[in-house]
């Protein structure tokens, strides 16, 4: 089924290649180069998937008002050359319209290209990048994201894959969010956030489940 995809990319790191790949699959791809441009497009059109890859200078806003568009990275208060934001988001209004395998293919294509050709070691070592995903509760998609995040932190030496328990910890958190939090309900989202730099990596995984009372745990 044809999907409408928005790619927000200020340096053509992803847009040309992904436009070619997604167009071959029959999808419609719209491109822009800043967060402000993306806001205008999103207000006028419904997108199934939004992919953002922006430097700090294009994460600022000309407006003083908060736009509350959660599918885009947060606004930064000023231009920061060493800050980067990468986000993949399934539009909340379209989350029931994407087939699991189709979604997995779109995300894997994006992440595989970014890992191989965009995340060059000499570049990412000097960056502080916020990486975010807002996606339905699909385990197979979680595995693709986990694989990408591990490659990303390994590349800059934050962890050693052979001696770290990070993979196990993230995998358990992802599965818990899908299985226990959202109870495999694809209408509920999992939100994954990673802040990565040469010195540290911080991860947050959120689901839309009902939660539990910690005082009720035996």
PDB file of C-alpha atoms in Angstrom:
ATOM      1  CA  UNK A   1       0.000   0.000   0.000  1.00  0.00           C
ATOM      2  CA  UNK A   2       1.324   3.424  -0.940  1.00  0.00           C
ATOM      3  CA  UNK A   3       2.535   5.520   1.987  1.00  0.00           C
ATOM      4  CA  UNK A   4       3.299   9.201   2.281  1.00  0.00           C
ATOM      5  CA  UNK A   5       6.707   9.785   3.846  1.00  0.00           C
ATOM      6  CA  UNK A   6       8.243  13.075   4.962  1.00  0.00           C
ATOM      7  CA  UNK A   7      12.047  13.287   5.123  1.00  0.00           C
ATOM      8  CA  UNK A   8      13.503  16.303   6.929  1.00  0.00           C
ATOM      9  CA  UNK A   9      17.213  16.386   6.092  1.00  0.00           C
ATOM     10  CA  UNK A  10      19.443  19.464   6.021  1.00  0.00           C
ATOM     11  CA  UNK A  11      22.560  17.956   4.405  1.00  0.00           C
ATOM     12  CA  UNK A  12      21.107  15.325   2.071  1.00  0.00           C
ATOM     13  CA  UNK A  13      22.620  12.607   4.225  1.00  0.00           C
ATOM     14  CA  UNK A  14      19.542  10.447   3.753  1.00  0.00           C
ATOM     15  CA  UNK A  15      17.023  12.165   1.494  1.00  0.00           C
ATOM     16  CA  UNK A  16      18.303  11.306  -1.995  1.00  0.00           C
ATOM     17  CA  UNK A  17      18.980   7.642  -1.297  1.00  0.00           C
ATOM     18  CA  UNK A  18      15.801   7.066   0.699  1.00  0.00           C
ATOM     19  CA  UNK A  19      13.682   8.894  -1.868  1.00  0.00           C
ATOM     20  CA  UNK A  20      15.047   6.553  -4.525  1.00  0.00           C
ATOM     21  CA  UNK A  21      14.502   3.427  -2.423  1.00  0.00           C
ATOM     22  CA  UNK A  22      11.032   4.339  -1.168  1.00  0.00           C
ATOM     23  CA  UNK A  23       9.837   5.554  -4.568  1.00  0.00           C
ATOM     24  CA  UNK A  24      10.800   2.183  -6.069  1.00  0.00           C
ATOM     25  CA  UNK A  25       8.402   0.618  -3.557  1.00  0.00           C
ATOM     26  CA  UNK A  26       5.615   2.919  -4.731  1.00  0.00           C
ATOM     27  CA  UNK A  27       5.627   5.368  -1.825  1.00  0.00           C
ATOM     28  CA  UNK A  28       5.297   9.147  -2.093  1.00  0.00           C
ATOM     29  CA  UNK A  29       8.233  11.037  -0.569  1.00  0.00           C
ATOM     30  CA  UNK A  30       8.203  14.725   0.380  1.00  0.00           C
ATOM     31  CA  UNK A  31      11.449  16.497   1.290  1.00  0.00           C
ATOM     32  CA  UNK A  32      12.333  19.576   3.321  1.00  0.00           C
ATOM     33  CA  UNK A  33      15.451  20.939   5.022  1.00  0.00           C
ATOM     34  CA  UNK A  34      14.422  22.412   8.384  1.00  0.00           C
ATOM     35  CA  UNK A  35      12.125  21.880  11.316  1.00  0.00           C
ATOM     36  CA  UNK A  36      10.099  25.002  10.511  1.00  0.00           C
ATOM     37  CA  UNK A  37       9.487  23.765   6.965  1.00  0.00           C
ATOM     38  CA  UNK A  38       8.401  20.397   8.322  1.00  0.00           C
ATOM     39  CA  UNK A  39       5.907  22.028  10.698  1.00  0.00           C
ATOM     40  CA  UNK A  40       4.211  23.802   7.789  1.00  0.00           C
ATOM     41  CA  UNK A  41       4.019  20.606   5.746  1.00  0.00           C
ATOM     42  CA  UNK A  42       2.659  18.517   8.618  1.00  0.00           C
ATOM     43  CA  UNK A  43      -0.082  21.050   9.307  1.00  0.00           C
ATOM     44  CA  UNK A  44      -1.289  20.769   5.705  1.00  0.00           C
ATOM     45  CA  UNK A  45      -0.814  17.058   5.002  1.00  0.00           C
ATOM     46  CA  UNK A  46      -1.077  13.693   6.727  1.00  0.00           C
ATOM     47  CA  UNK A  47       2.122  11.640   6.608  1.00  0.00           C
ATOM     48  CA  UNK A  48       2.410   7.967   7.492  1.00  0.00           C
ATOM     49  CA  UNK A  49       6.082   8.170   8.425  1.00  0.00           C
ATOM     50  CA  UNK A  50       8.353  11.104   9.288  1.00  0.00           C
ATOM     51  CA  UNK A  51      12.154  10.771   9.222  1.00  0.00           C
ATOM     52  CA  UNK A  52      14.226  13.656  10.581  1.00  0.00           C
ATOM     53  CA  UNK A  53      18.003  14.123  10.422  1.00  0.00           C
ATOM     54  CA  UNK A  54      18.975  17.689  11.346  1.00  0.00           C
ATOM     55  CA  UNK A  55      21.880  19.675  12.744  1.00  0.00           C
ATOM     56  CA  UNK A  56      21.320  22.087  15.627  1.00  0.00           C
ATOM     57  CA  UNK A  57      21.100  25.135  13.370  1.00  0.00           C
ATOM     58  CA  UNK A  58      17.954  23.719  11.764  1.00  0.00           C
ATOM     59  CA  UNK A  59      16.322  22.698  15.041  1.00  0.00           C
ATOM     60  CA  UNK A  60      15.625  26.269  16.065  1.00  0.00           C
ATOM     61  CA  UNK A  61      12.291  27.960  15.392  1.00  0.00           C
ATOM     62  CA  UNK A  62      11.384  31.381  14.028  1.00  0.00           C
ATOM     63  CA  UNK A  63       8.177  31.293  16.033  1.00  0.00           C
ATOM     64  CA  UNK A  64       7.906  31.978  19.752  1.00  0.00           C
ATOM     65  CA  UNK A  65       4.995  29.552  20.010  1.00  0.00           C
ATOM     66  CA  UNK A  66       5.292  25.860  20.840  1.00  0.00           C
ATOM     67  CA  UNK A  67       3.955  23.795  17.940  1.00  0.00           C
ATOM     68  CA  UNK A  68       3.399  20.558  19.930  1.00  0.00           C
ATOM     69  CA  UNK A  69       4.270  18.376  16.942  1.00  0.00           C
ATOM     70  CA  UNK A  70       5.642  15.335  18.732  1.00  0.00           C
ATOM     71  CA  UNK A  71       6.724  13.575  15.535  1.00  0.00           C
ATOM     72  CA  UNK A  72       9.536  16.115  15.149  1.00  0.00           C
ATOM     73  CA  UNK A  73      12.583  16.549  17.396  1.00  0.00           C
ATOM     74  CA  UNK A  74      12.242  19.179  20.099  1.00  0.00           C
ATOM     75  CA  UNK A  75      13.205  22.764  19.335  1.00  0.00           C
ATOM     76  CA  UNK A  76      16.616  23.818  20.619  1.00  0.00           C
ATOM     77  CA  UNK A  77      16.913  27.391  21.949  1.00  0.00           C
ATOM     78  CA  UNK A  78      19.902  28.344  19.809  1.00  0.00           C
ATOM     79  CA  UNK A  79      22.077  27.088  16.979  1.00  0.00           C
ATOM     80  CA  UNK A  80      24.514  24.415  18.138  1.00  0.00           C
ATOM     81  CA  UNK A  81      26.910  23.052  15.563  1.00  0.00           C
ATOM     82  CA  UNK A  82      27.788  19.901  17.501  1.00  0.00           C
ATOM     83  CA  UNK A  83      24.180  18.881  18.181  1.00  0.00           C
ATOM     84  CA  UNK A  84      22.262  16.555  15.893  1.00  0.00           C
ATOM     85  CA  UNK A  85      18.778  15.074  16.037  1.00  0.00           C
ATOM     86  CA  UNK A  86      17.630  11.912  14.285  1.00  0.00           C
ATOM     87  CA  UNK A  87      14.069  10.695  14.630  1.00  0.00           C
ATOM     88  CA  UNK A  88      11.746   8.156  13.031  1.00  0.00           C
ATOM     89  CA  UNK A  89       8.086   8.582  13.852  1.00  0.00           C
ATOM     90  CA  UNK A  90       4.931   6.848  12.686  1.00  0.00           C
ATOM     91  CA  UNK A  91       2.230   9.483  12.503  1.00  0.00           C
ATOM     92  CA  UNK A  92      -0.252   9.057  15.331  1.00  0.00           C
ATOM     93  CA  UNK A  93      -3.181   9.509  12.950  1.00  0.00           C
ATOM     94  CA  UNK A  94      -1.857   6.807  10.623  1.00  0.00           C
ATOM     95  CA  UNK A  95      -0.600   4.193  13.077  1.00  0.00           C
ATOM     96  CA  UNK A  96      -3.288   1.643  12.212  1.00  0.00           C
ATOM     97  CA  UNK A  97      -2.622   1.946   8.476  1.00  0.00           C
ATOM     98  CA  UNK A  98       0.900   0.488   8.224  1.00  0.00           C
ATOM     99  CA  UNK A  99       1.500  -3.231   7.872  1.00  0.00           C
ATOM    100  CA  UNK A 100       4.088  -4.640  10.320  1.00  0.00           C
ATOM    101  CA  UNK A 101       6.364  -6.021   7.594  1.00  0.00           C
ATOM    102  CA  UNK A 102       6.063  -2.827   5.594  1.00  0.00           C
ATOM    103  CA  UNK A 103       7.008  -0.725   8.617  1.00  0.00           C
ATOM    104  CA  UNK A 104       9.940  -3.012   9.422  1.00  0.00           C
ATOM    105  CA  UNK A 105      11.226  -2.701   5.858  1.00  0.00           C
ATOM    106  CA  UNK A 106      11.010   1.108   5.856  1.00  0.00           C
ATOM    107  CA  UNK A 107      12.798   1.437   9.185  1.00  0.00           C
ATOM    108  CA  UNK A 108      15.470  -1.168   8.399  1.00  0.00           C
ATOM    109  CA  UNK A 109      16.233   0.493   5.058  1.00  0.00           C
ATOM    110  CA  UNK A 110      16.679   3.850   6.792  1.00  0.00           C
ATOM    111  CA  UNK A 111      18.788   2.560   9.675  1.00  0.00           C
ATOM    112  CA  UNK A 112      20.999   0.316   7.546  1.00  0.00           C
ATOM    113  CA  UNK A 113      21.916   3.192   5.266  1.00  0.00           C
ATOM    114  CA  UNK A 114      22.501   5.591   8.161  1.00  0.00           C
ATOM    115  CA  UNK A 115      24.702   3.095  10.005  1.00  0.00           C
ATOM    116  CA  UNK A 116      26.840   2.372   6.929  1.00  0.00           C
ATOM    117  CA  UNK A 117      27.183   5.752   5.267  1.00  0.00           C
ATOM    118  CA  UNK A 118      26.129   8.574   7.608  1.00  0.00           C
ATOM    119  CA  UNK A 119      27.437   7.558  11.038  1.00  0.00           C
ATOM    120  CA  UNK A 120      31.107   7.825  10.137  1.00  0.00           C
ATOM    121  CA  UNK A 121      33.334   7.356  13.190  1.00  0.00           C
ATOM    122  CA  UNK A 122      35.347  10.536  12.647  1.00  0.00           C
ATOM    123  CA  UNK A 123      32.101  12.544  12.529  1.00  0.00           C
ATOM    124  CA  UNK A 124      30.025  10.989  15.300  1.00  0.00           C
ATOM    125  CA  UNK A 125      32.865  11.182  17.816  1.00  0.00           C
ATOM    126  CA  UNK A 126      32.431  14.957  17.917  1.00  0.00           C
ATOM    127  CA  UNK A 127      28.648  14.963  18.041  1.00  0.00           C
ATOM    128  CA  UNK A 128      26.013  14.894  20.700  1.00  0.00           C
ATOM    129  CA  UNK A 129      23.105  13.219  18.973  1.00  0.00           C
ATOM    130  CA  UNK A 130      19.584  12.653  20.197  1.00  0.00           C
ATOM    131  CA  UNK A 131      18.087   9.604  18.521  1.00  0.00           C
ATOM    132  CA  UNK A 132      14.357   8.991  18.857  1.00  0.00           C
ATOM    133  CA  UNK A 133      11.752   6.528  17.667  1.00  0.00           C
ATOM    134  CA  UNK A 134       7.967   6.671  18.052  1.00  0.00           C
ATOM    135  CA  UNK A 135       6.541   3.462  16.698  1.00  0.00           C
ATOM    136  CA  UNK A 136       3.714   0.957  17.217  1.00  0.00           C
ATOM    137  CA  UNK A 137       4.267  -2.072  19.440  1.00  0.00           C
ATOM    138  CA  UNK A 138       5.918  -4.397  16.920  1.00  0.00           C
ATOM    139  CA  UNK A 139       8.681  -6.662  18.258  1.00  0.00           C
ATOM    140  CA  UNK A 140      10.384  -7.176  14.879  1.00  0.00           C
ATOM    141  CA  UNK A 141      10.774  -3.418  14.471  1.00  0.00           C
ATOM    142  CA  UNK A 142      12.225  -3.169  17.977  1.00  0.00           C
ATOM    143  CA  UNK A 143      14.952  -5.632  17.012  1.00  0.00           C
ATOM    144  CA  UNK A 144      15.969  -3.474  14.044  1.00  0.00           C
ATOM    145  CA  UNK A 145      16.168  -0.414  16.287  1.00  0.00           C
ATOM    146  CA  UNK A 146      18.160  -2.255  18.957  1.00  0.00           C
ATOM    147  CA  UNK A 147      20.654  -3.444  16.364  1.00  0.00           C
ATOM    148  CA  UNK A 148      21.114   0.114  15.100  1.00  0.00           C
ATOM    149  CA  UNK A 149      21.575   1.606  18.570  1.00  0.00           C
ATOM    150  CA  UNK A 150      24.206  -0.975  19.465  1.00  0.00           C
ATOM    151  CA  UNK A 151      26.144  -0.238  16.276  1.00  0.00           C
ATOM    152  CA  UNK A 152      25.899   3.474  17.010  1.00  0.00           C
ATOM    153  CA  UNK A 153      27.332   3.341  20.538  1.00  0.00           C
ATOM    154  CA  UNK A 154      29.955   0.742  19.609  1.00  0.00           C
ATOM    155  CA  UNK A 155      31.227   2.941  16.794  1.00  0.00           C
ATOM    156  CA  UNK A 156      32.291   5.687  19.185  1.00  0.00           C
ATOM    157  CA  UNK A 157      33.567   3.317  21.846  1.00  0.00           C
ATOM    158  CA  UNK A 158      30.971   4.004  24.536  1.00  0.00           C
ATOM    159  CA  UNK A 159      30.555   0.267  25.047  1.00  0.00           C
ATOM    160  CA  UNK A 160      32.382  -2.894  24.115  1.00  0.00           C
ATOM    161  CA  UNK A 161      29.857  -5.309  22.645  1.00  0.00           C
ATOM    162  CA  UNK A 162      31.636  -8.380  23.971  1.00  0.00           C
ATOM    163  CA  UNK A 163      31.849  -7.222  27.579  1.00  0.00           C
ATOM    164  CA  UNK A 164      28.757  -5.031  27.963  1.00  0.00           C
ATOM    165  CA  UNK A 165      25.277  -6.057  29.115  1.00  0.00           C
ATOM    166  CA  UNK A 166      23.729  -3.122  27.267  1.00  0.00           C
ATOM    167  CA  UNK A 167      22.218  -5.290  24.535  1.00  0.00           C
ATOM    168  CA  UNK A 168      20.488  -7.519  27.078  1.00  0.00           C
ATOM    169  CA  UNK A 169      19.239  -4.554  29.113  1.00  0.00           C
ATOM    170  CA  UNK A 170      17.791  -2.713  26.109  1.00  0.00           C
ATOM    171  CA  UNK A 171      16.297  -5.869  24.632  1.00  0.00           C
ATOM    172  CA  UNK A 172      14.523  -6.620  27.907  1.00  0.00           C
ATOM    173  CA  UNK A 173      13.263  -3.040  28.175  1.00  0.00           C
ATOM    174  CA  UNK A 174      11.938  -3.105  24.596  1.00  0.00           C
ATOM    175  CA  UNK A 175      10.177  -6.442  25.075  1.00  0.00           C
ATOM    176  CA  UNK A 176       8.698  -5.345  28.406  1.00  0.00           C
ATOM    177  CA  UNK A 177       7.318  -2.180  26.817  1.00  0.00           C
ATOM    178  CA  UNK A 178       5.646  -4.116  23.990  1.00  0.00           C
ATOM    179  CA  UNK A 179       4.585  -7.224  25.915  1.00  0.00           C
ATOM    180  CA  UNK A 180       3.770  -6.053  29.432  1.00  0.00           C
ATOM    181  CA  UNK A 181       3.247  -2.327  28.962  1.00  0.00           C
ATOM    182  CA  UNK A 182       1.287  -2.185  25.713  1.00  0.00           C
ATOM    183  CA  UNK A 183       0.262  -5.871  25.711  1.00  0.00           C
ATOM    184  CA  UNK A 184       1.145  -6.225  22.011  1.00  0.00           C
ATOM    185  CA  UNK A 185      -1.458  -3.596  21.107  1.00  0.00           C
ATOM    186  CA  UNK A 186      -0.154  -2.036  17.859  1.00  0.00           C
ATOM    187  CA  UNK A 187      -2.440   0.941  18.438  1.00  0.00           C
ATOM    188  CA  UNK A 188      -0.212   1.840  21.395  1.00  0.00           C
ATOM    189  CA  UNK A 189       3.186   3.413  20.853  1.00  0.00           C
ATOM    190  CA  UNK A 190       6.635   2.755  22.250  1.00  0.00           C
ATOM    191  CA  UNK A 191       8.888   5.811  22.496  1.00  0.00           C
ATOM    192  CA  UNK A 192      12.618   5.229  22.504  1.00  0.00           C
ATOM    193  CA  UNK A 193      15.108   7.994  23.162  1.00  0.00           C
ATOM    194  CA  UNK A 194      18.904   7.791  23.167  1.00  0.00           C
ATOM    195  CA  UNK A 195      21.277  10.662  23.878  1.00  0.00           C
ATOM    196  CA  UNK A 196      24.676   9.646  22.577  1.00  0.00           C
ATOM    197  CA  UNK A 197      28.067  11.334  22.745  1.00  0.00           C
ATOM    198  CA  UNK A 198      31.677  10.190  22.898  1.00  0.00           C
ATOM    199  CA  UNK A 199      31.472  10.156  26.706  1.00  0.00           C
ATOM    200  CA  UNK A 200      28.097   8.601  27.450  1.00  0.00           C
ATOM    201  CA  UNK A 201      24.856   7.122  26.192  1.00  0.00           C
ATOM    202  CA  UNK A 202      21.505   7.530  27.939  1.00  0.00           C
ATOM    203  CA  UNK A 203      18.413   5.556  26.996  1.00  0.00           C
ATOM    204  CA  UNK A 204      14.735   6.042  27.815  1.00  0.00           C
ATOM    205  CA  UNK A 205      11.963   3.625  26.807  1.00  0.00           C
ATOM    206  CA  UNK A 206       8.331   4.585  27.364  1.00  0.00           C
ATOM    207  CA  UNK A 207       5.122   2.695  26.646  1.00  0.00           C
ATOM    208  CA  UNK A 208       1.437   3.615  26.821  1.00  0.00           C
ATOM    209  CA  UNK A 209       0.405   0.927  29.272  1.00  0.00           C
ATOM    210  CA  UNK A 210      -1.540   1.482  32.474  1.00  0.00           C
ATOM    211  CA  UNK A 211       1.545   1.111  34.643  1.00  0.00           C
ATOM    212  CA  UNK A 212       1.585  -0.433  38.104  1.00  0.00           C
ATOM    213  CA  UNK A 213       1.827   0.465  41.751  1.00  0.00           C
ATOM    214  CA  UNK A 214       5.379  -0.215  42.917  1.00  0.00           C
ATOM    215  CA  UNK A 215       4.055  -0.558  46.463  1.00  0.00           C
ATOM    216  CA  UNK A 216       2.030  -3.542  45.347  1.00  0.00           C
ATOM    217  CA  UNK A 217       5.077  -5.555  44.311  1.00  0.00           C
ATOM    218  CA  UNK A 218       5.760  -8.391  46.824  1.00  0.00           C
TER     219      UNK A 218
END
